[in-house]
Amino acid sequence: MIRYFPLDNTHNKLYAEIGETIKEHYPIGVINDTPEYKEHPGIKKIMAIISENAAQNKKFNKPWIDFLKKLRSGSKKKIYNNSLLTDVAFSGELILESYEDNALFRTKKIIFSVSLIAPFFSICGVDETAIKERGDGFKRAYPAINVITESPFEEFENDFIYVQTEIEKKFTGYKLVPVRVSMCHVKDLHTPNLSDKLHNALFNGYFDFNHVQFFRGEMYYGSGPGNITVQMLPPPPIV
């Protein structure tokens, strides 16, 4: 089932801010290979960020590299930079466990991203498996995400809290986008890489090629309270 994120949301402050960010940066309903799309102020801003990253990569990424160094200083786990030139976010991963044999890879990790276009960040735990194939002499692997942990839960708890806390210290005022929300589609959204997913619009295309079916932990962790009031009334009198 495809889940869509409504851009106009009056019931949750975070979701309303996300919706306004998408409407500001992307021309909803406009195909991305048209002049109208390329001239949109939000798209121009995004392309300027990508161009600056490409032209001055070392300088552009220095704040993120410094942040990852600080993360490593407080953790014994391996932490990697996963940022790509075409992404609209800085990204990284912290490896909790990894296993490899002749048939497969298995990884337990925390992935995290900080948006370059708006004050949002993403974090979740990932259990991932990749089946190896070497029959024709070329190394291939077929990855699959087994389950997403969407909150500080069980074996992910300590490292999840550590990364989230450090992001919130470094990027003051940035808000967590629940991973289950960021994986929603947005009707008539076209990102530069053709995706209509919220995660692509705010962060990167990590979930493009791996279908996610299972989640664990607190559902919609980070979404904050809504402003829906529920009033309990007695049943009407029996006539």
PDB file of C-alpha atoms in Angstrom:
ATOM      1  CA  MET A   1       0.000   0.000   0.000  1.00  0.00           C
ATOM      2  CA  ILE A   2       1.306   3.463  -0.921  1.00  0.00           C
ATOM      3  CA  ARG A   3       1.042   5.995   1.910  1.00  0.00           C
ATOM      4  CA  TYR A   4       0.767   9.671   0.966  1.00  0.00           C
ATOM      5  CA  PHE A   5       1.813  12.638   3.080  1.00  0.00           C
ATOM      6  CA  PRO A   6      -0.705  15.536   3.026  1.00  0.00           C
ATOM      7  CA  LEU A   7       1.049  18.865   2.458  1.00  0.00           C
ATOM      8  CA  ASP A   8      -1.710  20.785   4.234  1.00  0.00           C
ATOM      9  CA  ASN A   9      -1.869  19.521   7.810  1.00  0.00           C
ATOM     10  CA  THR A  10      -3.490  21.532  10.586  1.00  0.00           C
ATOM     11  CA  HIS A  11      -3.373  18.779  13.207  1.00  0.00           C
ATOM     12  CA  ASN A  12       0.381  18.547  13.834  1.00  0.00           C
ATOM     13  CA  LYS A  13       2.873  21.431  13.941  1.00  0.00           C
ATOM     14  CA  LEU A  14       5.818  19.371  12.688  1.00  0.00           C
ATOM     15  CA  TYR A  15       3.855  17.946   9.769  1.00  0.00           C
ATOM     16  CA  ALA A  16       2.597  21.424   8.876  1.00  0.00           C
ATOM     17  CA  GLU A  17       6.193  22.722   8.781  1.00  0.00           C
ATOM     18  CA  ILE A  18       7.279  19.802   6.599  1.00  0.00           C
ATOM     19  CA  GLY A  19       4.402  20.463   4.211  1.00  0.00           C
ATOM     20  CA  GLU A  20       5.292  24.153   3.909  1.00  0.00           C
ATOM     21  CA  THR A  21       8.940  23.247   3.253  1.00  0.00           C
ATOM     22  CA  ILE A  22       7.973  20.943   0.393  1.00  0.00           C
ATOM     23  CA  LYS A  23       5.661  23.543  -1.151  1.00  0.00           C
ATOM     24  CA  GLU A  24       8.385  26.195  -0.858  1.00  0.00           C
ATOM     25  CA  HIS A  25      11.125  24.130  -2.503  1.00  0.00           C
ATOM     26  CA  TYR A  26       9.280  22.013  -5.084  1.00  0.00           C
ATOM     27  CA  PRO A  27       6.727  23.014  -7.749  1.00  0.00           C
ATOM     28  CA  ILE A  28       4.008  20.476  -7.021  1.00  0.00           C
ATOM     29  CA  GLY A  29       2.482  19.030 -10.179  1.00  0.00           C
ATOM     30  CA  VAL A  30       5.278  20.255 -12.470  1.00  0.00           C
ATOM     31  CA  ILE A  31       7.445  17.680 -14.283  1.00  0.00           C
ATOM     32  CA  ASN A  32      11.160  18.064 -13.579  1.00  0.00           C
ATOM     33  CA  ASP A  33      12.341  18.306 -17.203  1.00  0.00           C
ATOM     34  CA  THR A  34      10.346  21.451 -17.992  1.00  0.00           C
ATOM     35  CA  PRO A  35      11.564  25.085 -18.025  1.00  0.00           C
ATOM     36  CA  GLU A  36       8.932  25.949 -15.412  1.00  0.00           C
ATOM     37  CA  TYR A  37      10.419  23.388 -13.027  1.00  0.00           C
ATOM     38  CA  LYS A  38      13.991  24.585 -13.505  1.00  0.00           C
ATOM     39  CA  GLU A  39      13.002  28.232 -12.982  1.00  0.00           C
ATOM     40  CA  HIS A  40      11.197  27.565  -9.713  1.00  0.00           C
ATOM     41  CA  PRO A  41      12.951  29.486  -6.852  1.00  0.00           C
ATOM     42  CA  GLY A  42      13.077  26.397  -4.639  1.00  0.00           C
ATOM     43  CA  ILE A  43      14.630  24.245  -7.347  1.00  0.00           C
ATOM     44  CA  LYS A  44      17.155  26.989  -8.087  1.00  0.00           C
ATOM     45  CA  LYS A  45      18.107  26.967  -4.404  1.00  0.00           C
ATOM     46  CA  ILE A  46      18.501  23.189  -4.406  1.00  0.00           C
ATOM     47  CA  MET A  47      20.621  23.187  -7.567  1.00  0.00           C
ATOM     48  CA  ALA A  48      22.789  25.985  -6.137  1.00  0.00           C
ATOM     49  CA  ILE A  49      23.461  23.856  -3.042  1.00  0.00           C
ATOM     50  CA  ILE A  50      24.380  20.843  -5.175  1.00  0.00           C
ATOM     51  CA  SER A  51      26.624  22.986  -7.414  1.00  0.00           C
ATOM     52  CA  GLU A  52      28.418  24.510  -4.428  1.00  0.00           C
ATOM     53  CA  ASN A  53      28.975  21.044  -2.981  1.00  0.00           C
ATOM     54  CA  ALA A  54      30.493  19.877  -6.265  1.00  0.00           C
ATOM     55  CA  ALA A  55      32.661  22.962  -6.813  1.00  0.00           C
ATOM     56  CA  GLN A  56      33.926  23.337  -3.245  1.00  0.00           C
ATOM     57  CA  ASN A  57      33.435  19.853  -1.884  1.00  0.00           C
ATOM     58  CA  LYS A  58      36.102  19.889   0.813  1.00  0.00           C
ATOM     59  CA  LYS A  59      35.096  23.299   2.192  1.00  0.00           C
ATOM     60  CA  PHE A  60      31.374  22.578   1.853  1.00  0.00           C
ATOM     61  CA  ASN A  61      31.611  19.301   3.778  1.00  0.00           C
ATOM     62  CA  LYS A  62      34.057  20.426   6.478  1.00  0.00           C
ATOM     63  CA  PRO A  63      31.382  21.162   9.124  1.00  0.00           C
ATOM     64  CA  TRP A  64      29.932  17.683   8.601  1.00  0.00           C
ATOM     65  CA  ILE A  65      33.326  15.975   8.643  1.00  0.00           C
ATOM     66  CA  ASP A  66      34.127  17.784  11.888  1.00  0.00           C
ATOM     67  CA  PHE A  67      30.798  16.645  13.327  1.00  0.00           C
ATOM     68  CA  LEU A  68      31.512  13.014  12.424  1.00  0.00           C
ATOM     69  CA  LYS A  69      34.926  13.279  14.079  1.00  0.00           C
ATOM     70  CA  LYS A  70      33.233  14.471  17.253  1.00  0.00           C
ATOM     71  CA  LEU A  71      30.771  11.583  17.043  1.00  0.00           C
ATOM     72  CA  ARG A  72      33.658   9.124  16.751  1.00  0.00           C
ATOM     73  CA  SER A  73      35.364  10.622  19.800  1.00  0.00           C
ATOM     74  CA  GLY A  74      32.389   9.633  21.947  1.00  0.00           C
ATOM     75  CA  SER A  75      31.740   6.177  20.511  1.00  0.00           C
ATOM     76  CA  LYS A  76      33.695   2.983  20.007  1.00  0.00           C
ATOM     77  CA  LYS A  77      31.596   2.101  16.942  1.00  0.00           C
ATOM     78  CA  LYS A  78      32.641   2.654  13.335  1.00  0.00           C
ATOM     79  CA  ILE A  79      31.065   5.792  11.866  1.00  0.00           C
ATOM     80  CA  TYR A  80      31.131   6.631   8.152  1.00  0.00           C
ATOM     81  CA  ASN A  81      30.283   9.601   5.961  1.00  0.00           C
ATOM     82  CA  ASN A  82      27.594   8.631   3.426  1.00  0.00           C
ATOM     83  CA  SER A  83      26.959  12.038   1.866  1.00  0.00           C
ATOM     84  CA  LEU A  84      26.638  12.213  -1.918  1.00  0.00           C
ATOM     85  CA  LEU A  85      27.055  15.216  -4.212  1.00  0.00           C
ATOM     86  CA  THR A  86      23.501  14.938  -5.511  1.00  0.00           C
ATOM     87  CA  ASP A  87      21.853  14.726  -2.076  1.00  0.00           C
ATOM     88  CA  VAL A  88      20.135  17.594  -0.289  1.00  0.00           C
ATOM     89  CA  ALA A  89      21.487  16.395   3.064  1.00  0.00           C
ATOM     90  CA  PHE A  90      24.619  15.422   4.911  1.00  0.00           C
ATOM     91  CA  SER A  91      24.439  11.727   5.825  1.00  0.00           C
ATOM     92  CA  GLY A  92      26.280   9.155   7.885  1.00  0.00           C
ATOM     93  CA  GLU A  93      26.001   5.736   9.480  1.00  0.00           C
ATOM     94  CA  LEU A  94      27.079   4.096  12.725  1.00  0.00           C
ATOM     95  CA  ILE A  95      27.739   0.347  12.563  1.00  0.00           C
ATOM     96  CA  LEU A  96      26.542  -1.698  15.521  1.00  0.00           C
ATOM     97  CA  GLU A  97      27.248  -5.141  14.059  1.00  0.00           C
ATOM     98  CA  SER A  98      28.455  -6.595  10.777  1.00  0.00           C
ATOM     99  CA  TYR A  99      28.863 -10.149   9.559  1.00  0.00           C
ATOM    100  CA  GLU A 100      30.071 -11.600   6.265  1.00  0.00           C
ATOM    101  CA  ASP A 101      30.522 -15.100   4.900  1.00  0.00           C
ATOM    102  CA  ASN A 102      30.689 -16.590   1.418  1.00  0.00           C
ATOM    103  CA  ALA A 103      26.963 -16.204   0.884  1.00  0.00           C
ATOM    104  CA  LEU A 104      25.891 -12.917   2.463  1.00  0.00           C
ATOM    105  CA  PHE A 105      26.521  -9.695   4.327  1.00  0.00           C
ATOM    106  CA  ARG A 106      24.502  -8.798   7.402  1.00  0.00           C
ATOM    107  CA  THR A 107      24.625  -5.333   8.948  1.00  0.00           C
ATOM    108  CA  LYS A 108      22.965  -3.684  11.918  1.00  0.00           C
ATOM    109  CA  LYS A 109      23.425   0.080  11.764  1.00  0.00           C
ATOM    110  CA  ILE A 110      22.026   3.507  12.503  1.00  0.00           C
ATOM    111  CA  ILE A 111      21.653   5.819   9.525  1.00  0.00           C
ATOM    112  CA  PHE A 112      21.222   9.560   9.970  1.00  0.00           C
ATOM    113  CA  SER A 113      20.882  12.639   7.778  1.00  0.00           C
ATOM    114  CA  VAL A 114      20.696  16.402   8.271  1.00  0.00           C
ATOM    115  CA  SER A 115      18.852  18.356   5.592  1.00  0.00           C
ATOM    116  CA  LEU A 116      20.565  21.153   3.673  1.00  0.00           C
ATOM    117  CA  ILE A 117      17.330  22.871   2.658  1.00  0.00           C
ATOM    118  CA  ALA A 118      15.405  23.065   5.951  1.00  0.00           C
ATOM    119  CA  PRO A 119      15.951  22.498   9.707  1.00  0.00           C
ATOM    120  CA  PHE A 120      15.133  18.790   9.739  1.00  0.00           C
ATOM    121  CA  PHE A 121      17.054  15.596  10.423  1.00  0.00           C
ATOM    122  CA  SER A 122      16.399  11.872  10.095  1.00  0.00           C
ATOM    123  CA  ILE A 123      17.617   8.913  12.141  1.00  0.00           C
ATOM    124  CA  CYS A 124      16.669   5.245  12.323  1.00  0.00           C
ATOM    125  CA  GLY A 125      18.073   1.789  12.924  1.00  0.00           C
ATOM    126  CA  VAL A 126      18.457  -0.574   9.977  1.00  0.00           C
ATOM    127  CA  ASP A 127      18.864  -4.351   9.855  1.00  0.00           C
ATOM    128  CA  GLU A 128      20.073  -5.125   6.348  1.00  0.00           C
ATOM    129  CA  THR A 129      21.060  -8.300   4.516  1.00  0.00           C
ATOM    130  CA  ALA A 130      22.751  -8.646   1.134  1.00  0.00           C
ATOM    131  CA  ILE A 131      22.985 -11.938  -0.756  1.00  0.00           C
ATOM    132  CA  LYS A 132      26.216 -12.423  -2.715  1.00  0.00           C
ATOM    133  CA  GLU A 133      26.513 -13.726  -6.255  1.00  0.00           C
ATOM    134  CA  ARG A 134      29.827 -14.468  -7.962  1.00  0.00           C
ATOM    135  CA  GLY A 135      28.890 -17.003 -10.589  1.00  0.00           C
ATOM    136  CA  ASP A 136      30.240 -15.108 -13.603  1.00  0.00           C
ATOM    137  CA  GLY A 137      33.367 -13.744 -11.967  1.00  0.00           C
ATOM    138  CA  PHE A 138      31.817 -10.395 -11.072  1.00  0.00           C
ATOM    139  CA  LYS A 139      30.965  -9.505  -7.506  1.00  0.00           C
ATOM    140  CA  ARG A 140      27.295  -8.686  -7.044  1.00  0.00           C
ATOM    141  CA  ALA A 141      25.069  -8.316  -4.010  1.00  0.00           C
ATOM    142  CA  TYR A 142      21.309  -8.118  -3.672  1.00  0.00           C
ATOM    143  CA  PRO A 143      20.470  -6.067  -0.563  1.00  0.00           C
ATOM    144  CA  ALA A 144      17.261  -6.054   1.427  1.00  0.00           C
ATOM    145  CA  ILE A 145      16.158  -4.115   4.487  1.00  0.00           C
ATOM    146  CA  ASN A 146      14.776  -6.643   6.961  1.00  0.00           C
ATOM    147  CA  VAL A 147      13.395  -4.188   9.506  1.00  0.00           C
ATOM    148  CA  ILE A 148      13.572  -0.495  10.453  1.00  0.00           C
ATOM    149  CA  THR A 149      13.875   0.524  14.101  1.00  0.00           C
ATOM    150  CA  GLU A 150      12.226   3.929  14.309  1.00  0.00           C
ATOM    151  CA  SER A 151      13.049   4.908  17.905  1.00  0.00           C
ATOM    152  CA  PRO A 152      15.619   4.235  20.675  1.00  0.00           C
ATOM    153  CA  PHE A 153      14.599   0.607  21.129  1.00  0.00           C
ATOM    154  CA  GLU A 154      16.298  -2.550  22.449  1.00  0.00           C
ATOM    155  CA  GLU A 155      19.841  -2.984  21.073  1.00  0.00           C
ATOM    156  CA  PHE A 156      19.678   0.356  19.212  1.00  0.00           C
ATOM    157  CA  GLU A 157      18.729   2.425  22.266  1.00  0.00           C
ATOM    158  CA  ASN A 158      22.057   3.788  23.511  1.00  0.00           C
ATOM    159  CA  ASP A 159      23.593   4.587  20.123  1.00  0.00           C
ATOM    160  CA  PHE A 160      20.323   5.989  18.783  1.00  0.00           C
ATOM    161  CA  ILE A 161      20.052   8.402  21.726  1.00  0.00           C
ATOM    162  CA  TYR A 162      23.743   9.314  21.419  1.00  0.00           C
ATOM    163  CA  VAL A 163      23.523  10.239  17.729  1.00  0.00           C
ATOM    164  CA  GLN A 164      20.214  12.065  18.117  1.00  0.00           C
ATOM    165  CA  THR A 165      21.507  14.077  21.085  1.00  0.00           C
ATOM    166  CA  GLU A 166      24.699  15.082  19.278  1.00  0.00           C
ATOM    167  CA  ILE A 167      22.765  16.149  16.167  1.00  0.00           C
ATOM    168  CA  GLU A 168      20.445  18.288  18.284  1.00  0.00           C
ATOM    169  CA  LYS A 169      23.448  19.890  20.027  1.00  0.00           C
ATOM    170  CA  LYS A 170      25.225  20.705  16.766  1.00  0.00           C
ATOM    171  CA  PHE A 171      22.207  21.682  14.684  1.00  0.00           C
ATOM    172  CA  THR A 172      20.227  23.833  17.086  1.00  0.00           C
ATOM    173  CA  GLY A 173      16.516  23.972  16.397  1.00  0.00           C
ATOM    174  CA  TYR A 174      16.516  21.111  13.886  1.00  0.00           C
ATOM    175  CA  LYS A 175      13.579  18.724  14.232  1.00  0.00           C
ATOM    176  CA  LEU A 176      13.438  14.968  13.782  1.00  0.00           C
ATOM    177  CA  VAL A 177      11.279  13.743  10.914  1.00  0.00           C
ATOM    178  CA  PRO A 178       9.883  10.312  11.859  1.00  0.00           C
ATOM    179  CA  VAL A 179      11.267   7.788   9.400  1.00  0.00           C
ATOM    180  CA  ARG A 180       7.838   6.317   8.774  1.00  0.00           C
ATOM    181  CA  VAL A 181       6.716   9.809   7.712  1.00  0.00           C
ATOM    182  CA  SER A 182       9.746  10.509   5.539  1.00  0.00           C
ATOM    183  CA  MET A 183       9.119   7.305   3.606  1.00  0.00           C
ATOM    184  CA  CYS A 184       5.662   8.528   2.560  1.00  0.00           C
ATOM    185  CA  HIS A 185       4.988   9.595  -1.003  1.00  0.00           C
ATOM    186  CA  VAL A 186       3.759  13.093  -1.853  1.00  0.00           C
ATOM    187  CA  LYS A 187       1.106  13.374  -4.531  1.00  0.00           C
ATOM    188  CA  ASP A 188       2.404  15.159  -7.667  1.00  0.00           C
ATOM    189  CA  LEU A 189       5.872  15.743  -6.165  1.00  0.00           C
ATOM    190  CA  HIS A 190       8.798  15.500  -8.584  1.00  0.00           C
ATOM    191  CA  THR A 191      12.294  15.719  -7.097  1.00  0.00           C
ATOM    192  CA  PRO A 192      15.326  16.202  -9.376  1.00  0.00           C
ATOM    193  CA  ASN A 193      16.000  12.436  -9.182  1.00  0.00           C
ATOM    194  CA  LEU A 194      12.390  11.659 -10.235  1.00  0.00           C
ATOM    195  CA  SER A 195      11.211  10.374  -6.850  1.00  0.00           C
ATOM    196  CA  ASP A 196       7.993  11.459  -5.149  1.00  0.00           C
ATOM    197  CA  LYS A 197       9.089  10.387  -1.661  1.00  0.00           C
ATOM    198  CA  LEU A 198       9.383  12.842   1.195  1.00  0.00           C
ATOM    199  CA  HIS A 199      12.754  11.353   2.179  1.00  0.00           C
ATOM    200  CA  ASN A 200      14.176  12.193  -1.243  1.00  0.00           C
ATOM    201  CA  ALA A 201      12.822  15.723  -1.072  1.00  0.00           C
ATOM    202  CA  LEU A 202      14.382  16.444   2.341  1.00  0.00           C
ATOM    203  CA  PHE A 203      17.363  14.088   2.566  1.00  0.00           C
ATOM    204  CA  ASN A 204      18.469  11.439   0.050  1.00  0.00           C
ATOM    205  CA  GLY A 205      17.435   8.401  -1.966  1.00  0.00           C
ATOM    206  CA  TYR A 206      18.483   5.731   0.552  1.00  0.00           C
ATOM    207  CA  PHE A 207      15.125   3.963   0.483  1.00  0.00           C
ATOM    208  CA  ASP A 208      14.665   4.044  -3.307  1.00  0.00           C
ATOM    209  CA  PHE A 209      15.903   0.536  -4.014  1.00  0.00           C
ATOM    210  CA  ASN A 210      15.014  -1.275  -0.803  1.00  0.00           C
ATOM    211  CA  HIS A 211      11.385  -1.972   0.004  1.00  0.00           C
ATOM    212  CA  VAL A 212      10.626  -1.545   3.703  1.00  0.00           C
ATOM    213  CA  GLN A 213       7.811  -3.618   5.131  1.00  0.00           C
ATOM    214  CA  PHE A 214       8.575  -4.058   8.816  1.00  0.00           C
ATOM    215  CA  PHE A 215       9.091  -1.517  11.612  1.00  0.00           C
ATOM    216  CA  ARG A 216       9.809  -1.831  15.312  1.00  0.00           C
ATOM    217  CA  GLY A 217       9.982   0.632  18.187  1.00  0.00           C
ATOM    218  CA  GLU A 218       7.751   3.612  18.920  1.00  0.00           C
ATOM    219  CA  MET A 219       5.516   4.368  15.955  1.00  0.00           C
ATOM    220  CA  TYR A 220       6.086   7.865  14.509  1.00  0.00           C
ATOM    221  CA  TYR A 221       8.779   8.596  17.074  1.00  0.00           C
ATOM    222  CA  GLY A 222       9.572  12.326  17.064  1.00  0.00           C
ATOM    223  CA  SER A 223       6.265  13.533  15.641  1.00  0.00           C
ATOM    224  CA  GLY A 224       5.337  15.411  18.813  1.00  0.00           C
ATOM    225  CA  PRO A 225       1.833  16.052  20.105  1.00  0.00           C
ATOM    226  CA  GLY A 226      -0.985  16.830  17.740  1.00  0.00           C
ATOM    227  CA  ASN A 227      -3.601  19.477  18.391  1.00  0.00           C
ATOM    228  CA  ILE A 228      -6.615  17.230  18.050  1.00  0.00           C
ATOM    229  CA  THR A 229      -8.939  17.436  21.062  1.00  0.00           C
ATOM    230  CA  VAL A 230     -11.016  14.400  21.901  1.00  0.00           C
ATOM    231  CA  GLN A 231     -14.119  15.037  23.989  1.00  0.00           C
ATOM    232  CA  MET A 232     -15.807  12.122  25.701  1.00  0.00           C
ATOM    233  CA  LEU A 233     -19.587  12.504  25.876  1.00  0.00           C
ATOM    234  CA  PRO A 234     -22.180  10.242  27.458  1.00  0.00           C
ATOM    235  CA  PRO A 235     -24.370   8.269  25.096  1.00  0.00           C
ATOM    236  CA  PRO A 236     -27.670   9.849  24.106  1.00  0.00           C
ATOM    237  CA  PRO A 237     -30.638   8.917  26.252  1.00  0.00           C
ATOM    238  CA  ILE A 238     -32.615   5.883  25.233  1.00  0.00           C
ATOM    239  CA  VAL A 239     -36.029   6.899  23.990  1.00  0.00           C
TER     240      VAL A 239
END
